Amino acid sequence: MANSSPPINWKTWQRFVTVIHYFLSSEYGRKAKLFIGLLVLFLLGINGLNVVNSYVARDFMTAIEGRNTQHFLWMALSYLLVFVALTITAVYYRYAEERLALLGREWLTRILVHRYLDSTTYYRLDTSGEIANPDQRIAEDVRSFTVTTLSYILLIINASITLVAFSLVLWSISPWLFAIALIYSSGGTLLSFYLGRPLIGLNYDQFDKEANFRAGLIHVRERAEAIALAHREPRLRARTLHHLEEL
């Protein structure tokens, strides 16, 4: 793993909270708060419908086992209605998530573009080499930051709601079943954490390597005439393929 990977510490979390605060206080904040509220409502709706669906599925199987035709038809209709409601809610949930991610990306990209082109910042970054591939940072890193961050936040919220909802269901069935499920899920979470932690640095390096590879191809396109006149194709081919090997 490369040592260039940024540390995740308390200062990182403070900056993260500050970015969210500025975003919600900006001209995009009103729409963002609306979509956040809708996402929370949709998450509650999805988890509530999942709980209802678990009981419907239980009664559905009971009706089949008991050969109760009337109850079977009623449970089949109930299952269909819950399935339709879940599908509609999930679609609107996904729409709200995508819209909120786009708002965040547009807001942050506008800020970075203004700062990048202000007071010849672009020139100082290019000459100092302090930040590699600033164009990639503005385009790809902002997209990854907004989309991935939102997905993780929603995943945590959804997992918390699901934990509470289905814990009550499992506890009502059997406290022992609840305990076993808790131990199983905790072990899986810890295992995923330790196995997935090295991927953070690898993912960070991947963005840099992809940016270097893409920058080499852009260099060929922008200086096509000079390269053709100087017959520098072999050298550029070797450099571009080297970037590909690193990637």
PDB file of C-alpha atoms in Angstrom, residues 11-206:
ATOM      1  CA  LYS A  11      -9.402  16.346  11.917  1.00  0.00           C
ATOM      2  CA  THR A  12     -10.688  14.498   8.848  1.00  0.00           C
ATOM      3  CA  TRP A  13     -14.105  14.100  10.468  1.00  0.00           C
ATOM      4  CA  GLN A  14     -14.137  17.792  11.446  1.00  0.00           C
ATOM      5  CA  ARG A  15     -13.470  18.802   7.857  1.00  0.00           C
ATOM      6  CA  PHE A  16     -16.134  16.418   6.657  1.00  0.00           C
ATOM      7  CA  VAL A  17     -18.737  17.914   8.998  1.00  0.00           C
ATOM      8  CA  THR A  18     -17.666  21.422   7.946  1.00  0.00           C
ATOM      9  CA  VAL A  19     -18.178  20.574   4.271  1.00  0.00           C
ATOM     10  CA  ILE A  20     -21.667  19.241   4.973  1.00  0.00           C
ATOM     11  CA  HIS A  21     -22.491  22.365   7.016  1.00  0.00           C
ATOM     12  CA  TYR A  22     -21.388  24.677   4.197  1.00  0.00           C
ATOM     13  CA  PHE A  23     -23.353  22.627   1.689  1.00  0.00           C
ATOM     14  CA  LEU A  24     -26.576  22.779   3.687  1.00  0.00           C
ATOM     15  CA  SER A  25     -26.055  26.520   4.236  1.00  0.00           C
ATOM     16  CA  SER A  26     -25.491  27.264   0.550  1.00  0.00           C
ATOM     17  CA  GLU A  27     -28.015  28.121  -2.151  1.00  0.00           C
ATOM     18  CA  TYR A  28     -28.355  24.374  -2.712  1.00  0.00           C
ATOM     19  CA  GLY A  29     -29.207  23.758   0.940  1.00  0.00           C
ATOM     20  CA  ARG A  30     -32.968  24.114   0.613  1.00  0.00           C
ATOM     21  CA  LYS A  31     -33.259  21.430  -2.052  1.00  0.00           C
ATOM     22  CA  ALA A  32     -30.702  19.281  -0.253  1.00  0.00           C
ATOM     23  CA  LYS A  33     -32.687  19.369   3.004  1.00  0.00           C
ATOM     24  CA  LEU A  34     -35.838  18.439   1.088  1.00  0.00           C
ATOM     25  CA  PHE A  35     -34.178  15.390  -0.466  1.00  0.00           C
ATOM     26  CA  ILE A  36     -32.638  14.409   2.882  1.00  0.00           C
ATOM     27  CA  GLY A  37     -36.083  14.475   4.486  1.00  0.00           C
ATOM     28  CA  LEU A  38     -37.516  12.407   1.645  1.00  0.00           C
ATOM     29  CA  LEU A  39     -34.696   9.873   1.930  1.00  0.00           C
ATOM     30  CA  VAL A  40     -35.324   9.401   5.648  1.00  0.00           C
ATOM     31  CA  LEU A  41     -39.057   8.939   5.014  1.00  0.00           C
ATOM     32  CA  PHE A  42     -38.387   6.456   2.216  1.00  0.00           C
ATOM     33  CA  LEU A  43     -35.962   4.502   4.419  1.00  0.00           C
ATOM     34  CA  LEU A  44     -38.556   4.296   7.173  1.00  0.00           C
ATOM     35  CA  GLY A  45     -41.149   3.224   4.620  1.00  0.00           C
ATOM     36  CA  ILE A  46     -38.922   0.558   3.086  1.00  0.00           C
ATOM     37  CA  ASN A  47     -38.022  -0.929   6.460  1.00  0.00           C
ATOM     38  CA  GLY A  48     -41.614  -0.808   7.634  1.00  0.00           C
ATOM     39  CA  LEU A  49     -42.774  -2.587   4.494  1.00  0.00           C
ATOM     40  CA  ASN A  50     -40.012  -5.185   4.923  1.00  0.00           C
ATOM     41  CA  VAL A  51     -41.250  -5.926   8.426  1.00  0.00           C
ATOM     42  CA  VAL A  52     -44.824  -6.216   7.167  1.00  0.00           C
ATOM     43  CA  ASN A  53     -43.596  -8.438   4.348  1.00  0.00           C
ATOM     44  CA  SER A  54     -41.944 -10.798   6.830  1.00  0.00           C
ATOM     45  CA  TYR A  55     -45.258 -11.341   8.616  1.00  0.00           C
ATOM     46  CA  VAL A  56     -47.140 -11.676   5.331  1.00  0.00           C
ATOM     47  CA  ALA A  57     -44.643 -14.312   4.143  1.00  0.00           C
ATOM     48  CA  ARG A  58     -45.059 -16.173   7.429  1.00  0.00           C
ATOM     49  CA  ASP A  59     -48.842 -16.254   7.123  1.00  0.00           C
ATOM     50  CA  PHE A  60     -48.547 -17.110   3.442  1.00  0.00           C
ATOM     51  CA  MET A  61     -46.511 -20.232   4.188  1.00  0.00           C
ATOM     52  CA  THR A  62     -48.849 -21.098   7.074  1.00  0.00           C
ATOM     53  CA  ALA A  63     -51.828 -20.936   4.696  1.00  0.00           C
ATOM     54  CA  ILE A  64     -50.057 -23.268   2.245  1.00  0.00           C
ATOM     55  CA  GLU A  65     -49.174 -25.705   5.011  1.00  0.00           C
ATOM     56  CA  GLY A  66     -52.740 -25.671   6.330  1.00  0.00           C
ATOM     57  CA  ARG A  67     -54.250 -25.860   2.827  1.00  0.00           C
ATOM     58  CA  ASN A  68     -56.446 -22.880   3.637  1.00  0.00           C
ATOM     59  CA  THR A  69     -57.427 -21.647   0.166  1.00  0.00           C
ATOM     60  CA  GLN A  70     -59.232 -18.487   1.251  1.00  0.00           C
ATOM     61  CA  HIS A  71     -56.411 -17.402   3.565  1.00  0.00           C
ATOM     62  CA  PHE A  72     -53.847 -18.308   0.896  1.00  0.00           C
ATOM     63  CA  LEU A  73     -55.531 -16.048  -1.690  1.00  0.00           C
ATOM     64  CA  TRP A  74     -55.736 -13.176   0.792  1.00  0.00           C
ATOM     65  CA  MET A  75     -52.060 -13.525   1.746  1.00  0.00           C
ATOM     66  CA  ALA A  76     -51.053 -13.755  -1.928  1.00  0.00           C
ATOM     67  CA  LEU A  77     -52.891 -10.501  -2.630  1.00  0.00           C
ATOM     68  CA  SER A  78     -51.321  -8.885   0.446  1.00  0.00           C
ATOM     69  CA  TYR A  79     -47.869 -10.038  -0.654  1.00  0.00           C
ATOM     70  CA  LEU A  80     -48.429  -8.554  -4.110  1.00  0.00           C
ATOM     71  CA  LEU A  81     -49.560  -5.208  -2.676  1.00  0.00           C
ATOM     72  CA  VAL A  82     -46.550  -5.024  -0.352  1.00  0.00           C
ATOM     73  CA  PHE A  83     -44.228  -5.922  -3.235  1.00  0.00           C
ATOM     74  CA  VAL A  84     -45.683  -3.128  -5.408  1.00  0.00           C
ATOM     75  CA  ALA A  85     -45.407  -0.609  -2.565  1.00  0.00           C
ATOM     76  CA  LEU A  86     -41.797  -1.655  -1.898  1.00  0.00           C
ATOM     77  CA  THR A  87     -40.877  -1.301  -5.569  1.00  0.00           C
ATOM     78  CA  ILE A  88     -42.382   2.175  -5.892  1.00  0.00           C
ATOM     79  CA  THR A  89     -40.786   3.364  -2.651  1.00  0.00           C
ATOM     80  CA  ALA A  90     -37.372   1.954  -3.645  1.00  0.00           C
ATOM     81  CA  VAL A  91     -37.525   3.669  -7.046  1.00  0.00           C
ATOM     82  CA  TYR A  92     -38.296   7.081  -5.531  1.00  0.00           C
ATOM     83  CA  TYR A  93     -35.666   6.479  -2.852  1.00  0.00           C
ATOM     84  CA  ARG A  94     -33.061   5.869  -5.539  1.00  0.00           C
ATOM     85  CA  TYR A  95     -34.183   8.967  -7.433  1.00  0.00           C
ATOM     86  CA  ALA A  96     -33.880  11.155  -4.324  1.00  0.00           C
ATOM     87  CA  GLU A  97     -30.426   9.723  -3.595  1.00  0.00           C
ATOM     88  CA  GLU A  98     -29.168  10.438  -7.122  1.00  0.00           C
ATOM     89  CA  ARG A  99     -30.584  13.977  -7.089  1.00  0.00           C
ATOM     90  CA  LEU A 100     -28.970  14.764  -3.736  1.00  0.00           C
ATOM     91  CA  ALA A 101     -25.617  13.393  -4.947  1.00  0.00           C
ATOM     92  CA  LEU A 102     -25.838  15.564  -8.080  1.00  0.00           C
ATOM     93  CA  LEU A 103     -26.585  18.658  -5.995  1.00  0.00           C
ATOM     94  CA  GLY A 104     -23.564  17.987  -3.802  1.00  0.00           C
ATOM     95  CA  ARG A 105     -21.318  17.358  -6.775  1.00  0.00           C
ATOM     96  CA  GLU A 106     -22.417  20.520  -8.576  1.00  0.00           C
ATOM     97  CA  TRP A 107     -21.936  22.659  -5.455  1.00  0.00           C
ATOM     98  CA  LEU A 108     -18.468  21.323  -4.619  1.00  0.00           C
ATOM     99  CA  THR A 109     -17.290  21.352  -8.241  1.00  0.00           C
ATOM    100  CA  ARG A 110     -18.302  25.006  -8.667  1.00  0.00           C
ATOM    101  CA  ILE A 111     -16.311  25.968  -5.570  1.00  0.00           C
ATOM    102  CA  LEU A 112     -13.207  24.074  -6.703  1.00  0.00           C
ATOM    103  CA  VAL A 113     -13.379  25.452 -10.254  1.00  0.00           C
ATOM    104  CA  HIS A 114     -13.586  29.021  -8.903  1.00  0.00           C
ATOM    105  CA  ARG A 115     -10.611  28.455  -6.604  1.00  0.00           C
ATOM    106  CA  TYR A 116      -8.630  26.612  -9.259  1.00  0.00           C
ATOM    107  CA  LEU A 117      -8.956  29.480 -11.757  1.00  0.00           C
ATOM    108  CA  ASP A 118      -8.571  32.243  -9.163  1.00  0.00           C
ATOM    109  CA  SER A 119      -5.243  34.105  -8.722  1.00  0.00           C
ATOM    110  CA  THR A 120      -3.420  31.775 -11.153  1.00  0.00           C
ATOM    111  CA  THR A 121      -3.803  28.860  -8.730  1.00  0.00           C
ATOM    112  CA  TYR A 122      -3.707  26.462 -11.670  1.00  0.00           C
ATOM    113  CA  TYR A 123      -0.257  27.777 -12.630  1.00  0.00           C
ATOM    114  CA  ARG A 124       1.187  27.532  -9.125  1.00  0.00           C
ATOM    115  CA  LEU A 125      -0.099  23.979  -8.712  1.00  0.00           C
ATOM    116  CA  ASP A 126       1.405  22.972 -12.052  1.00  0.00           C
ATOM    117  CA  THR A 127       4.851  24.440 -11.320  1.00  0.00           C
ATOM    118  CA  SER A 128       5.061  23.289  -7.704  1.00  0.00           C
ATOM    119  CA  GLY A 129       3.753  19.787  -8.302  1.00  0.00           C
ATOM    120  CA  GLU A 130       2.084  19.950  -4.876  1.00  0.00           C
ATOM    121  CA  ILE A 131      -1.089  18.270  -6.155  1.00  0.00           C
ATOM    122  CA  ALA A 132      -0.896  15.759  -8.981  1.00  0.00           C
ATOM    123  CA  ASN A 133      -3.627  15.820 -11.620  1.00  0.00           C
ATOM    124  CA  PRO A 134      -5.807  18.631 -10.215  1.00  0.00           C
ATOM    125  CA  ASP A 135      -8.193  18.193 -13.162  1.00  0.00           C
ATOM    126  CA  GLN A 136      -8.836  14.632 -12.053  1.00  0.00           C
ATOM    127  CA  ARG A 137      -9.373  15.795  -8.469  1.00  0.00           C
ATOM    128  CA  ILE A 138     -12.033  18.263  -9.578  1.00  0.00           C
ATOM    129  CA  ALA A 139     -13.803  15.874 -11.949  1.00  0.00           C
ATOM    130  CA  GLU A 140     -13.504  12.320 -10.647  1.00  0.00           C
ATOM    131  CA  ASP A 141     -12.624  12.740  -6.969  1.00  0.00           C
ATOM    132  CA  VAL A 142     -15.525  15.119  -6.363  1.00  0.00           C
ATOM    133  CA  ARG A 143     -17.911  12.671  -8.023  1.00  0.00           C
ATOM    134  CA  SER A 144     -16.579   9.771  -5.963  1.00  0.00           C
ATOM    135  CA  PHE A 145     -16.631  11.814  -2.766  1.00  0.00           C
ATOM    136  CA  THR A 146     -20.228  12.972  -3.102  1.00  0.00           C
ATOM    137  CA  VAL A 147     -21.723   9.727  -4.417  1.00  0.00           C
ATOM    138  CA  THR A 148     -19.761   7.356  -2.165  1.00  0.00           C
ATOM    139  CA  THR A 149     -20.142   9.462   0.968  1.00  0.00           C
ATOM    140  CA  LEU A 150     -23.895   9.743   0.510  1.00  0.00           C
ATOM    141  CA  SER A 151     -24.176   6.000  -0.133  1.00  0.00           C
ATOM    142  CA  TYR A 152     -22.270   5.178   3.055  1.00  0.00           C
ATOM    143  CA  ILE A 153     -24.309   7.587   5.183  1.00  0.00           C
ATOM    144  CA  LEU A 154     -27.567   6.153   3.868  1.00  0.00           C
ATOM    145  CA  LEU A 155     -26.216   2.632   4.350  1.00  0.00           C
ATOM    146  CA  ILE A 156     -25.475   3.353   8.013  1.00  0.00           C
ATOM    147  CA  ILE A 157     -28.899   4.933   8.573  1.00  0.00           C
ATOM    148  CA  ASN A 158     -30.648   2.065   6.804  1.00  0.00           C
ATOM    149  CA  ALA A 159     -28.660  -0.520   8.761  1.00  0.00           C
ATOM    150  CA  SER A 160     -29.532   1.190  12.037  1.00  0.00           C
ATOM    151  CA  ILE A 161     -33.256   1.291  11.234  1.00  0.00           C
ATOM    152  CA  THR A 162     -33.187  -2.319  10.037  1.00  0.00           C
ATOM    153  CA  LEU A 163     -31.349  -3.379  13.189  1.00  0.00           C
ATOM    154  CA  VAL A 164     -34.004  -1.873  15.432  1.00  0.00           C
ATOM    155  CA  ALA A 165     -36.956  -3.081  13.357  1.00  0.00           C
ATOM    156  CA  PHE A 166     -35.910  -6.702  12.882  1.00  0.00           C
ATOM    157  CA  SER A 167     -34.406  -7.013  16.342  1.00  0.00           C
ATOM    158  CA  LEU A 168     -37.914  -6.545  17.698  1.00  0.00           C
ATOM    159  CA  VAL A 169     -39.199  -9.163  15.259  1.00  0.00           C
ATOM    160  CA  LEU A 170     -36.498 -11.686  16.197  1.00  0.00           C
ATOM    161  CA  TRP A 171     -36.932 -10.995  19.910  1.00  0.00           C
ATOM    162  CA  SER A 172     -40.660 -11.622  19.620  1.00  0.00           C
ATOM    163  CA  ILE A 173     -39.903 -15.017  18.050  1.00  0.00           C
ATOM    164  CA  SER A 174     -37.053 -16.075  20.331  1.00  0.00           C
ATOM    165  CA  PRO A 175     -34.455 -14.201  22.426  1.00  0.00           C
ATOM    166  CA  TRP A 176     -31.946 -16.923  21.563  1.00  0.00           C
ATOM    167  CA  LEU A 177     -32.530 -16.354  17.848  1.00  0.00           C
ATOM    168  CA  PHE A 178     -31.930 -12.646  18.384  1.00  0.00           C
ATOM    169  CA  ALA A 179     -28.656 -13.343  20.232  1.00  0.00           C
ATOM    170  CA  ILE A 180     -27.371 -15.695  17.528  1.00  0.00           C
ATOM    171  CA  ALA A 181     -28.234 -13.222  14.775  1.00  0.00           C
ATOM    172  CA  LEU A 182     -26.471 -10.427  16.694  1.00  0.00           C
ATOM    173  CA  ILE A 183     -23.292 -12.490  17.142  1.00  0.00           C
ATOM    174  CA  TYR A 184     -23.335 -13.560  13.492  1.00  0.00           C
ATOM    175  CA  SER A 185     -23.794 -10.030  12.158  1.00  0.00           C
ATOM    176  CA  SER A 186     -21.184  -8.561  14.526  1.00  0.00           C
ATOM    177  CA  GLY A 187     -18.608 -11.132  13.455  1.00  0.00           C
ATOM    178  CA  GLY A 188     -19.338 -10.501   9.790  1.00  0.00           C
ATOM    179  CA  THR A 189     -19.022  -6.745  10.274  1.00  0.00           C
ATOM    180  CA  LEU A 190     -15.645  -7.014  12.032  1.00  0.00           C
ATOM    181  CA  LEU A 191     -14.339  -9.424   9.409  1.00  0.00           C
ATOM    182  CA  SER A 192     -15.447  -7.127   6.586  1.00  0.00           C
ATOM    183  CA  PHE A 193     -13.770  -4.172   8.327  1.00  0.00           C
ATOM    184  CA  TYR A 194     -10.376  -5.843   8.693  1.00  0.00           C
ATOM    185  CA  LEU A 195     -10.410  -7.418   5.236  1.00  0.00           C
ATOM    186  CA  GLY A 196     -11.644  -4.251   3.528  1.00  0.00           C
ATOM    187  CA  ARG A 197      -9.393  -1.727   5.262  1.00  0.00           C
ATOM    188  CA  PRO A 198      -6.425  -2.260   2.869  1.00  0.00           C
ATOM    189  CA  LEU A 199      -8.756  -1.411  -0.027  1.00  0.00           C
ATOM    190  CA  ILE A 200      -8.868   2.238   1.130  1.00  0.00           C
ATOM    191  CA  GLY A 201      -5.232   2.843   0.179  1.00  0.00           C
ATOM    192  CA  LEU A 202      -5.531   0.782  -2.989  1.00  0.00           C
ATOM    193  CA  ASN A 203      -8.571   2.767  -4.066  1.00  0.00           C
ATOM    194  CA  TYR A 204      -6.746   6.040  -3.372  1.00  0.00           C
ATOM    195  CA  ASP A 205      -3.772   4.902  -5.481  1.00  0.00           C
ATOM    196  CA  GLN A 206      -6.045   3.692  -8.261  1.00  0.00           C
TER     197      GLN A 206
END
